[in-house]
Coordinates of C-alpha atoms in Angstrom, one line a residue:
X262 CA -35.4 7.1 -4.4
X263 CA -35.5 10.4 -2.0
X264 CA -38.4 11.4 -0.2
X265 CA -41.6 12.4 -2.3
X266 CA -42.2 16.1 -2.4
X267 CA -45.3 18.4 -1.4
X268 CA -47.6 19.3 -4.3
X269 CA -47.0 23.2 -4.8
X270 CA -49.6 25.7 -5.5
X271 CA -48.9 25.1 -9.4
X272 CA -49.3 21.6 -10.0
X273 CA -52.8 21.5 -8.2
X274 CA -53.1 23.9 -10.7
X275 CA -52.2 21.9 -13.4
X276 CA -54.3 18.8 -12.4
X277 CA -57.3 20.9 -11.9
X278 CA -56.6 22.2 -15.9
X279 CA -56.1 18.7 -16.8
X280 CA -59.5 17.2 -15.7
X281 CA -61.5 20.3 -15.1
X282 CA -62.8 22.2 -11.9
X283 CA -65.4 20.0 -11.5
X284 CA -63.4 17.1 -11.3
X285 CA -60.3 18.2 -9.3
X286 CA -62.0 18.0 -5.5
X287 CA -60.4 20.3 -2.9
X288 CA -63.5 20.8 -0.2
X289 CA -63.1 18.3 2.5
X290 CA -66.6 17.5 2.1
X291 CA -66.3 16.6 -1.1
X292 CA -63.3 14.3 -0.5
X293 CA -64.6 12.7 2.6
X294 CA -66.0 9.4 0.4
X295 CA -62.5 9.2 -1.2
X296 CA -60.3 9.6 2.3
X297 CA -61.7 6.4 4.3
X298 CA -61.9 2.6 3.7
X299 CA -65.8 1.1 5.2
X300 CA -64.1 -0.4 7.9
X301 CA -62.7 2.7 9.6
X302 CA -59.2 1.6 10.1
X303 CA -57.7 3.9 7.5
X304 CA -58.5 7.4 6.7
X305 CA -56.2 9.5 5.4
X306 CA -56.1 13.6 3.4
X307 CA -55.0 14.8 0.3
X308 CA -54.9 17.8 -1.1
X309 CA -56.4 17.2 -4.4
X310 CA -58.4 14.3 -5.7
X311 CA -58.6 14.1 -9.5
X312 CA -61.2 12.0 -11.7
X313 CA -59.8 11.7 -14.8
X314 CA -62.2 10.7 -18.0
X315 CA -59.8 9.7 -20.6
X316 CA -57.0 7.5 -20.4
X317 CA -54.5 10.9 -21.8
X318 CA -56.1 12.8 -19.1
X319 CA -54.8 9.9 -17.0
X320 CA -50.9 10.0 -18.7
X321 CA -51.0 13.9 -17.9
X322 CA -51.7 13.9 -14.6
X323 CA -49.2 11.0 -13.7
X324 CA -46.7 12.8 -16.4
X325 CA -47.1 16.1 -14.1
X326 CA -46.7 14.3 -10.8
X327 CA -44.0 11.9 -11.7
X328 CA -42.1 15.5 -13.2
X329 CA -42.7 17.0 -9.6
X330 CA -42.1 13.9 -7.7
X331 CA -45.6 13.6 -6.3
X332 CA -46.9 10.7 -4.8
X333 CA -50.3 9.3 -6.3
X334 CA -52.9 7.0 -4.7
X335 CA -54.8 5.1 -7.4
X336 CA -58.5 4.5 -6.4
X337 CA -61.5 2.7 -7.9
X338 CA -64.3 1.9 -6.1
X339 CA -62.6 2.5 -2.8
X340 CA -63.8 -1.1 -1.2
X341 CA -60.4 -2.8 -0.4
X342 CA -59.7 -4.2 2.5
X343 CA -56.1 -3.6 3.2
X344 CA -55.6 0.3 3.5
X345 CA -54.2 0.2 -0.5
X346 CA -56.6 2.7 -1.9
X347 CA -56.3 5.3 0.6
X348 CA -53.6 8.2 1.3
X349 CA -51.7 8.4 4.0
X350 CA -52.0 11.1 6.9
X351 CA -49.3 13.2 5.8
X352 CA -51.7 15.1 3.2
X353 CA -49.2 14.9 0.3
X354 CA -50.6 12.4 -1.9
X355 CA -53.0 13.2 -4.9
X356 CA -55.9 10.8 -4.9
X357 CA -56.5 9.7 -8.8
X358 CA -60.3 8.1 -9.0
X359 CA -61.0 5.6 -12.1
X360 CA -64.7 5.9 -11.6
X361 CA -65.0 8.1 -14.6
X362 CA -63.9 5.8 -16.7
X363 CA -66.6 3.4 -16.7
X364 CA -68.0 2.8 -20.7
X365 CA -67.8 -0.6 -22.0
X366 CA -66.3 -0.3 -24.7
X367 CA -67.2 -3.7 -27.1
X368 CA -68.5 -6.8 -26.9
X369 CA -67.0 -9.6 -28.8
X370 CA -69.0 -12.4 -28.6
X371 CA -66.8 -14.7 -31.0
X372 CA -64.1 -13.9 -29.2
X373 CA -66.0 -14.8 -25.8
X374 CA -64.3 -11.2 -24.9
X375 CA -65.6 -8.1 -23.5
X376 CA -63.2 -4.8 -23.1
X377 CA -64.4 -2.4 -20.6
X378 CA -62.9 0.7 -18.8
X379 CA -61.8 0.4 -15.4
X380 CA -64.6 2.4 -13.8
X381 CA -67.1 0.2 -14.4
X382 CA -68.7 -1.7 -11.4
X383 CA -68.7 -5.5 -11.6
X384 CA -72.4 -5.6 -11.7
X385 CA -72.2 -3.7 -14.8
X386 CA -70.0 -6.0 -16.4
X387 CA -72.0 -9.1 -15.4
X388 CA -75.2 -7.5 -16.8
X389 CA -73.8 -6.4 -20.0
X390 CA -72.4 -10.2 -20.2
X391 CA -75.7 -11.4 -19.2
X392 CA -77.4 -9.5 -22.1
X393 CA -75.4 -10.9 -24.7
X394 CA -76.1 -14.2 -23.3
X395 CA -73.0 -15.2 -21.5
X396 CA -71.4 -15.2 -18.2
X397 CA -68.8 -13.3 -16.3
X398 CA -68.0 -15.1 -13.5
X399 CA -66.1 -13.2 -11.1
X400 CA -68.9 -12.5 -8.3
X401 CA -68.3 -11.1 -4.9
X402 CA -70.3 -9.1 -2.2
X403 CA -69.0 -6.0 -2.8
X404 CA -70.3 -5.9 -6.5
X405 CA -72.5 -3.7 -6.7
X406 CA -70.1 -0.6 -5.7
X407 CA -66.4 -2.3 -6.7
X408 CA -64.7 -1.5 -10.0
X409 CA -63.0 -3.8 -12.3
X410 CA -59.6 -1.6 -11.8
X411 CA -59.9 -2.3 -8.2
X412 CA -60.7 -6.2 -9.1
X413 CA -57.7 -6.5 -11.3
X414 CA -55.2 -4.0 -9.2
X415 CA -55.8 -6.1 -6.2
X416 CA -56.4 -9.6 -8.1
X417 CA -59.3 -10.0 -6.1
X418 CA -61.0 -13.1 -5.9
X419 CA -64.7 -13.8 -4.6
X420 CA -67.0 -16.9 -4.4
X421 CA -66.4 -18.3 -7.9
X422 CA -62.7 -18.9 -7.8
X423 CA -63.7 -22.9 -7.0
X424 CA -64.7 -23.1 -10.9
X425 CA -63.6 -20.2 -12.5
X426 CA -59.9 -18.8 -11.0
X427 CA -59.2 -15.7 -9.6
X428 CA -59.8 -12.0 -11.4
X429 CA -55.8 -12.7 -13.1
X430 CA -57.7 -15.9 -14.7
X431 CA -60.5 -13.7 -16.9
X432 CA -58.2 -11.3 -18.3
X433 CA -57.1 -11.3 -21.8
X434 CA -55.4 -8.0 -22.1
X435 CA -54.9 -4.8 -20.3
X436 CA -54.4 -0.5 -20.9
X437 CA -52.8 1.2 -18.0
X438 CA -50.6 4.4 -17.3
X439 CA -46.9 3.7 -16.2
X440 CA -45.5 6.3 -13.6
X441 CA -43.7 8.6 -16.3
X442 CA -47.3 8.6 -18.4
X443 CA -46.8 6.4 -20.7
X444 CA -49.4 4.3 -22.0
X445 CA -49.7 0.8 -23.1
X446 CA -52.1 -0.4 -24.7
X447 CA -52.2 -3.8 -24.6
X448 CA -56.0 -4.9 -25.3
X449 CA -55.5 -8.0 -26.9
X450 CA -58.0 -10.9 -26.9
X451 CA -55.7 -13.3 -27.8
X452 CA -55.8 -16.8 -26.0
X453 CA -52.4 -17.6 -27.0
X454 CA -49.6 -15.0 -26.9
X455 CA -46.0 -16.4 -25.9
X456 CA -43.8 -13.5 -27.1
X457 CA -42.2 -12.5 -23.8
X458 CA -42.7 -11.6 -20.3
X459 CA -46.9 -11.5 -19.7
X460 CA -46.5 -7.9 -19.0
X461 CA -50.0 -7.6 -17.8
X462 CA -49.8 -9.9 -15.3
X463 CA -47.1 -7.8 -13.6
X464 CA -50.0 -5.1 -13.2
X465 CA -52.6 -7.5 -12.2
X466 CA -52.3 -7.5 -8.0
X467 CA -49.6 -4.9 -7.6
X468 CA -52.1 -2.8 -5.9
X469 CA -51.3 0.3 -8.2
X470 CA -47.6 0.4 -7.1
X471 CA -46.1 -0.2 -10.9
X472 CA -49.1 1.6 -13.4
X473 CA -52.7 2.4 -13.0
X474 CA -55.2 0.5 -14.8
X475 CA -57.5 2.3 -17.4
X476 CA -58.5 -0.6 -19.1
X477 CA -59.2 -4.5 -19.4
X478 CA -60.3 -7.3 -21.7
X479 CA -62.1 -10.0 -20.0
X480 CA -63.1 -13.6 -21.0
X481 CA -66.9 -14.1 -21.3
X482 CA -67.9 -18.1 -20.7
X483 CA -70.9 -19.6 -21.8
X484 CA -73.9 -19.2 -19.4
X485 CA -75.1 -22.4 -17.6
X486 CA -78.4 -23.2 -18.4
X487 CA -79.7 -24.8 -14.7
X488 CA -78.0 -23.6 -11.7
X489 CA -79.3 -25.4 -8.0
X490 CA -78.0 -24.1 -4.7
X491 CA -78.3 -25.7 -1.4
X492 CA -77.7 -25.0 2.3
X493 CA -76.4 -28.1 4.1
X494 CA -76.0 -29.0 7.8
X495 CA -72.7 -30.3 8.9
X496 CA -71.9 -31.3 12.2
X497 CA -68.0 -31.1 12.1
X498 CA -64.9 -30.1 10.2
X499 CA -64.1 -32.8 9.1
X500 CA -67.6 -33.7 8.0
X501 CA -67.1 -30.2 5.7
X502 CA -63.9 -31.4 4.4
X503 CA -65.6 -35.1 3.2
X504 CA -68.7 -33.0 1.7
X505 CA -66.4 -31.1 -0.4
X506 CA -64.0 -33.9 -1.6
X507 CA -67.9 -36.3 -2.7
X508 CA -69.2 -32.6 -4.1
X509 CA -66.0 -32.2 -6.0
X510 CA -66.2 -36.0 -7.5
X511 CA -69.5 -36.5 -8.4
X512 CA -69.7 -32.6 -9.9
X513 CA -66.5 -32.0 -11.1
X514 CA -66.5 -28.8 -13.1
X515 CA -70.2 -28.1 -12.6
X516 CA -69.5 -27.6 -8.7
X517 CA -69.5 -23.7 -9.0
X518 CA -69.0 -22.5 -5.6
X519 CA -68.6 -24.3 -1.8
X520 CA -68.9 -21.6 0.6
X521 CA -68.3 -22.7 4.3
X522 CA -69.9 -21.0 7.8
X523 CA -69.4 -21.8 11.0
X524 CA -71.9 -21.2 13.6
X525 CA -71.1 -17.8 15.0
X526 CA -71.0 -16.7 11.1
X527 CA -74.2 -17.9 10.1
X528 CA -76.0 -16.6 13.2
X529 CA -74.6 -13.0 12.6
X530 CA -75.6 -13.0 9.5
X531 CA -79.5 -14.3 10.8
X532 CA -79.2 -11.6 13.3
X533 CA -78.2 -8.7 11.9
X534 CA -78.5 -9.4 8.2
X535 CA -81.2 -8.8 5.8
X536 CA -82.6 -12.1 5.6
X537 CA -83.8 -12.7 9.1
X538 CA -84.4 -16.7 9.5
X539 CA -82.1 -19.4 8.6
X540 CA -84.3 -22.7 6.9
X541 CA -81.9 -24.7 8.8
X542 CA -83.0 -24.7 12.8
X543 CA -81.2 -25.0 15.2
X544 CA -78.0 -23.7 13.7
X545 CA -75.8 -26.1 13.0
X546 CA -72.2 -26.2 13.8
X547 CA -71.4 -26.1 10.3
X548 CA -72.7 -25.3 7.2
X549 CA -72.1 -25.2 3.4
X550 CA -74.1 -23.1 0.2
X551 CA -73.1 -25.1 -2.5
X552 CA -73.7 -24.2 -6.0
X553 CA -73.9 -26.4 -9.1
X554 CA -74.4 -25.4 -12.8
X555 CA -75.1 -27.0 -15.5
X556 CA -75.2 -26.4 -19.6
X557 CA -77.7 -28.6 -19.8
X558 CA -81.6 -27.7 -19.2
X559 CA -82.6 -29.7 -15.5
X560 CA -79.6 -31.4 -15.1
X561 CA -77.7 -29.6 -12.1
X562 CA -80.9 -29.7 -9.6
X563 CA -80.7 -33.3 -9.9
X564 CA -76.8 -34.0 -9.9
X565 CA -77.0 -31.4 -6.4
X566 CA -79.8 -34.0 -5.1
X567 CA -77.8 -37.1 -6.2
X568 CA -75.0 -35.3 -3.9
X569 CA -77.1 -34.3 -1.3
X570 CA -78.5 -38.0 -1.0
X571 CA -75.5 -39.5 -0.5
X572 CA -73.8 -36.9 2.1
X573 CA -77.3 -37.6 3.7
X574 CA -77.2 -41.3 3.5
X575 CA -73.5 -42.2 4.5
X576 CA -73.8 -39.6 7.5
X577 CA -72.0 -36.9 6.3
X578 CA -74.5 -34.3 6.7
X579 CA -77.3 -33.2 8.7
X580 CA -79.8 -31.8 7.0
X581 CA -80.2 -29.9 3.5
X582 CA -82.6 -27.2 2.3
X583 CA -82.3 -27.1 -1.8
X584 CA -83.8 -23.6 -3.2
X585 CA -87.3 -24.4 -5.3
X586 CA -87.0 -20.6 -6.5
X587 CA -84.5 -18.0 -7.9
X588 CA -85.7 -16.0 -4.6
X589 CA -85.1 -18.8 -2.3
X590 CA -81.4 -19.2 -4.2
X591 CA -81.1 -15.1 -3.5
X592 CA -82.0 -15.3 0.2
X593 CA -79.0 -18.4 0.5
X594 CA -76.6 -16.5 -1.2
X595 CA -77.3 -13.5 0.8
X596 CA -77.1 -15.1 3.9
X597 CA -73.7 -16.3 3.0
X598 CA -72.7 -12.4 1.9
X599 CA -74.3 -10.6 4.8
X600 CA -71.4 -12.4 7.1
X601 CA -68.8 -9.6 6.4
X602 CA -71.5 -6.8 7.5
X603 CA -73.1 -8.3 9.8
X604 CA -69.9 -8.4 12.0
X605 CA -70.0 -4.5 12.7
X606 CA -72.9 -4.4 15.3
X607 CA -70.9 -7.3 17.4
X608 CA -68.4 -5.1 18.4
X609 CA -64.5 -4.8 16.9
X610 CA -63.4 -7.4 14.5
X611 CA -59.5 -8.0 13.6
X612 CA -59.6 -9.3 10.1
X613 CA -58.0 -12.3 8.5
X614 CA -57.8 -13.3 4.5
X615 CA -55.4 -16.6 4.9
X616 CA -55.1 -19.6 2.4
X617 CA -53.6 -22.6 3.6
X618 CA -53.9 -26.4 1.9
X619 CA -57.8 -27.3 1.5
X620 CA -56.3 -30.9 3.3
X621 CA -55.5 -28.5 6.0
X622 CA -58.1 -26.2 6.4
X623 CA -60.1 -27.8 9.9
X624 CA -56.9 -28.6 11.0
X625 CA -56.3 -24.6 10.8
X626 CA -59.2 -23.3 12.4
X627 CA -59.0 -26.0 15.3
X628 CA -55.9 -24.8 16.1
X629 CA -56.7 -20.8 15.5
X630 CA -59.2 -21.4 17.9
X631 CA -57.4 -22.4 20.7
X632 CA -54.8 -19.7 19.9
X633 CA -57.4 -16.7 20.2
X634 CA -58.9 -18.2 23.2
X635 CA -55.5 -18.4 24.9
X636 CA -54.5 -15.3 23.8
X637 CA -58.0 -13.0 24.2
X638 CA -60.5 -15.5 26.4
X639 CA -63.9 -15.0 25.3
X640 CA -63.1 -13.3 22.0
X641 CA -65.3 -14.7 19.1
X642 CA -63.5 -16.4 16.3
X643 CA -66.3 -15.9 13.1
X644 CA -65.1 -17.8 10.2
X645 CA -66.1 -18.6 6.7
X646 CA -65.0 -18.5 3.4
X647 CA -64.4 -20.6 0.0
X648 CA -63.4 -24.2 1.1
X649 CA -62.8 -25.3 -2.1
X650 CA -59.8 -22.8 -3.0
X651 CA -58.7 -23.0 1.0
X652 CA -59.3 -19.3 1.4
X653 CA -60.1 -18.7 5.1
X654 CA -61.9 -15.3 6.4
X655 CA -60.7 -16.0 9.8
X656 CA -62.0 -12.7 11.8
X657 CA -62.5 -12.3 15.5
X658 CA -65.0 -10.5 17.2
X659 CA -64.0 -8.7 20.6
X660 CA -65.8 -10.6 23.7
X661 CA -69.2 -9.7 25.1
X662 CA -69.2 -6.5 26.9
X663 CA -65.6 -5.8 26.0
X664 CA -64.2 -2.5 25.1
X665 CA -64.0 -1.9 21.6
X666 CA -60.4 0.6 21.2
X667 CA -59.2 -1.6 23.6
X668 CA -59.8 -4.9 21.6
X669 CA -58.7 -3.4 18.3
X670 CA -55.3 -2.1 20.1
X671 CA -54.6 -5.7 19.7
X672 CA -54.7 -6.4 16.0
X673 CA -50.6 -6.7 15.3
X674 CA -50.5 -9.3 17.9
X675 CA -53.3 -11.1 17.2
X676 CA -52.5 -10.7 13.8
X677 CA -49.1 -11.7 14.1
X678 CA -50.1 -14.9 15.5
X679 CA -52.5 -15.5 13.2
X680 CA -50.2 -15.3 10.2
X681 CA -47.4 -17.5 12.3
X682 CA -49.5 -20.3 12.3
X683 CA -50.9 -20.0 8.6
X684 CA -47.1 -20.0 7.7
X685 CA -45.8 -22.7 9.5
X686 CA -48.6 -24.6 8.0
X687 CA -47.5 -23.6 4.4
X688 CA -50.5 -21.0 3.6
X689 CA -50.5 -17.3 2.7
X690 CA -51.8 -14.3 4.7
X691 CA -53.0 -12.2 1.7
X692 CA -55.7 -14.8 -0.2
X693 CA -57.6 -12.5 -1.7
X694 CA -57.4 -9.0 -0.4
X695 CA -53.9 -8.0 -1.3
X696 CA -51.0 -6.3 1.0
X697 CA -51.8 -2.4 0.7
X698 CA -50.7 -1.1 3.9
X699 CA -51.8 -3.2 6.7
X700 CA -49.7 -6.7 5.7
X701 CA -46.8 -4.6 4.1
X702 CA -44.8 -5.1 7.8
X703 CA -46.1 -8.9 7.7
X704 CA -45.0 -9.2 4.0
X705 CA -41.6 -10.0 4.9
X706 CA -42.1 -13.0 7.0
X707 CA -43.5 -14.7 3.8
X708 CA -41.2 -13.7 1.4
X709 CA -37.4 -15.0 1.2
X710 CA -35.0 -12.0 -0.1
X711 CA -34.1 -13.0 -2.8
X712 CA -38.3 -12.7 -4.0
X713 CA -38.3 -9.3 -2.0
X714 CA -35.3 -8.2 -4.3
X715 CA -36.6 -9.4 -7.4
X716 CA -40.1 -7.4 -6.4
X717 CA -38.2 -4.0 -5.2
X718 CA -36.2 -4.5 -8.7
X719 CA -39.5 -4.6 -10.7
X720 CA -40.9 -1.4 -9.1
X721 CA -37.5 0.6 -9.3
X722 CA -37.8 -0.2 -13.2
X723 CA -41.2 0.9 -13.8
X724 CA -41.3 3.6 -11.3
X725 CA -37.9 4.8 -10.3
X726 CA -39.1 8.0 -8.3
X727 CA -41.9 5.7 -6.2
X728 CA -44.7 7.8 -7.1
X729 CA -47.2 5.1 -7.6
X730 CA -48.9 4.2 -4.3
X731 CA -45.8 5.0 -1.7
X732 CA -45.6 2.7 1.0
X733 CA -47.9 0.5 -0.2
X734 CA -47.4 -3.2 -0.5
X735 CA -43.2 -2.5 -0.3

């Protein structure tokens, strides 16, 4: 389509009547938490950023915009990763924020469904599951502040994929706003539906590019009545490798999570995180917080311990330190989430959300490591990740004493090698986080034309003037 246009004088007018004056945010003040993504590689300006609190407040502004050819950024709880919910520099994008739409709107608990507004935070959807006395199970570290548009836009993942799939897996049925305003509504919570294309599941990790969000049924699962966490010592990759393939066959479903750390990882999190001790000392070169649940009262403690024993007896690993407290579990668990903050006082860090094989996961960072020390000596590699899904946070930390512009002037060609090797060894270099703008360049090194074609065909049909995230993700 031709170039997007610049919003005149008398469409900011028009959004502002649409959601209000209080709601349409023109002081650069009050737009600064809308503008820049935490990690400071992205900020960008708008003109205008609207909060909509109804999904036909939603239709009108992208009815307007779509009429004037105005691009529109979609945004939830601005904690992506990739650059996807933040304008560019140019200034001519209208920021639309979801975080007004954030009711739940009902629980169906014989449906094992819960249909909730894309505003609302994750936490707030696992709580209102909790209090009707069952389990959503999409958990990550960003929950408190992410949104379940956000979730769903970007597919995200998190630390109970192992057992539970990824955010695509717990929807049942979606609302959102195509470009020309249009709204579907969709909100089934049908298990079985095989009339046609799964039109949500177009939506669901397009990163706002072909319709915005407004709302989502979810599967709700039954709660597990035990759940036992341990911190285990490993002394190699391979070791982690034969720790999650005994986990896997002696737990089978009931192993909920199997998050790996290396070394540098854990001690970043120790040193700069808010739990400031590890109960495993000296740090060991590897180690894994496994989680196992249970629907049965005192069962999963002692099928983790019946694990534990054996990875202890045949020599797999080290040492173990099982929780004996839901505060002892917390502080495990937030040792493992720490590792993405904890990064920041080190210095720069150039990011990396791969997925290759699980087979070939220690073959992976081997060889990564040798490519960053041949290509940046002394840079620290720091990952970690979900083993059991092959989802690799693969970042690197500038060297000691290094300068920090300097280091991050290097992310393409880091980056670019990086993602050579996860494709040559048949992985993906968007696991979790999505494309947005920093892998759209990269994008076409995984994808053949013909899939490109079929994708660019897709978001010419549902939004022929390209007003939904522009330059996003194509």
């Amino acid at each position: 389509p031709p170039p997007l246009n610049v919003p005149s004088a008398a469409l900011l007018a028009e959004l502002a009547s649409i959601v209000g004056p209080a709601n349409a945010l023109c002081d650069t003040a009050d737009q600064a938490p809308y503008l820049s993504e935490w990690r400071g590689r992205y900020t960008g300006r708008t003109p205008l950023v609207v909060r909509p609190g109804s999904v036909a407040e939603v239709s009108a502004i992208l009815k307007a915009c779509n009429g004037a050819r105005v691009g529109v950024v979609p945004q939830a709880g601005n904690t992506g990763l990739v650059g996807g919910q933040i304008p560019h520099e140019s200034g001519t994008e209208i920021v639309l924020s979801v975080t007004r739409l954030n009711k739940i709107r009902a629980i169906d608990k014989a449906a094992h469904a819960i249909t909730v507004e894309a505003g609302v935070t994750l936490t707030a959807v696992q709580r209102a599951a909790e209090d009707a006395g069952t389990l959503f199970p999409l958990s990550m570290a960003s929950e408190g502040s992410c949104c379940i548009g956000g979730n769903l836009a970007t597919n995200a993942g998190g630390v109970a994929v192992l057992a539970y799939g990824t955010a695509r897996d717990q929807v049942l049925g979606l609302e959102a706003v195509l470009a020309d305003g249009r709204i579907w509504n969709g909100l089934k919570s049908l298990r079985k539906d095989n009339t046609g294309y799964d039109l949500k599941n177009l939506l669901i990790g397009s990163e706002g590019t072909l319709g915005i969000i407004t709302a989502a049924t979810l599967r709700l699962f039954p709660a597990p009545k035990d759940v036992a966490v341990a911190l285990v010592a490993l002394p190699d990759l391979a070791s982690v490798a034969a720790f999650f393939g005994l986990a896997h066959d002696q737990a089978g479903p009931g192993l909920t999570a199997f998050e790996f750390m290396s070394q540098r990882a854990l001690g970043f999190s120790v040193k700069h995180g808010p739990v400031r001790r590890s109960p495993l000392n000296p740090l060991p070169a590897w180690s894994v917080l496994i989680e196992v649940s249970s629907h049965e009262d005192q069962r999963a403690r002692g099928l983790l311990e019946d694990i534990l024993t054996q990875a202890l007896g045949n020599g797999i690993a080290a040492n173990a330190v099982v929780a004996s407290s839901l505060s002892q579990s917390a502080d495990l668990w937030q040792l493992r989430e720490a590792i993405s903050s904890a990064q920041k006082p080190e210095g720069g860090s150039i990011k990396h959300d791969i997925s290759v094989p699980i087979s070939a996961v220690p073959e992976f960072i081997t060889q990564a490591d040798a490519l960053i020390e041949r290509l940046c000596p002394g840079a620290r590699p720091v990952a970690f990740g979900h083993f059991g899904d092959g989802n690799v946070h693969y970042n690197v930390t500038q060297p000691e004493g290094a300068e920090t512009l300097g280091f991050l002037a290097r992310w393409d060609e880091i980056s670019h090698a990086v993602h050579s090797l996860v494709i040559e060894m048949g992985g993906s270099i968007s696991a979790e986080h999505g494309i947005g703008r920093m892998k759209r360049g990269e994008l076409v090194r995984m994808k053949g034309h013909t899939e490109l074609s079929m994708m660019r065909a897709i978001k010419a049909a549902l939004d022929p003037n390209g007003i939904l995230n522009p330059g996003k993700v194509l």
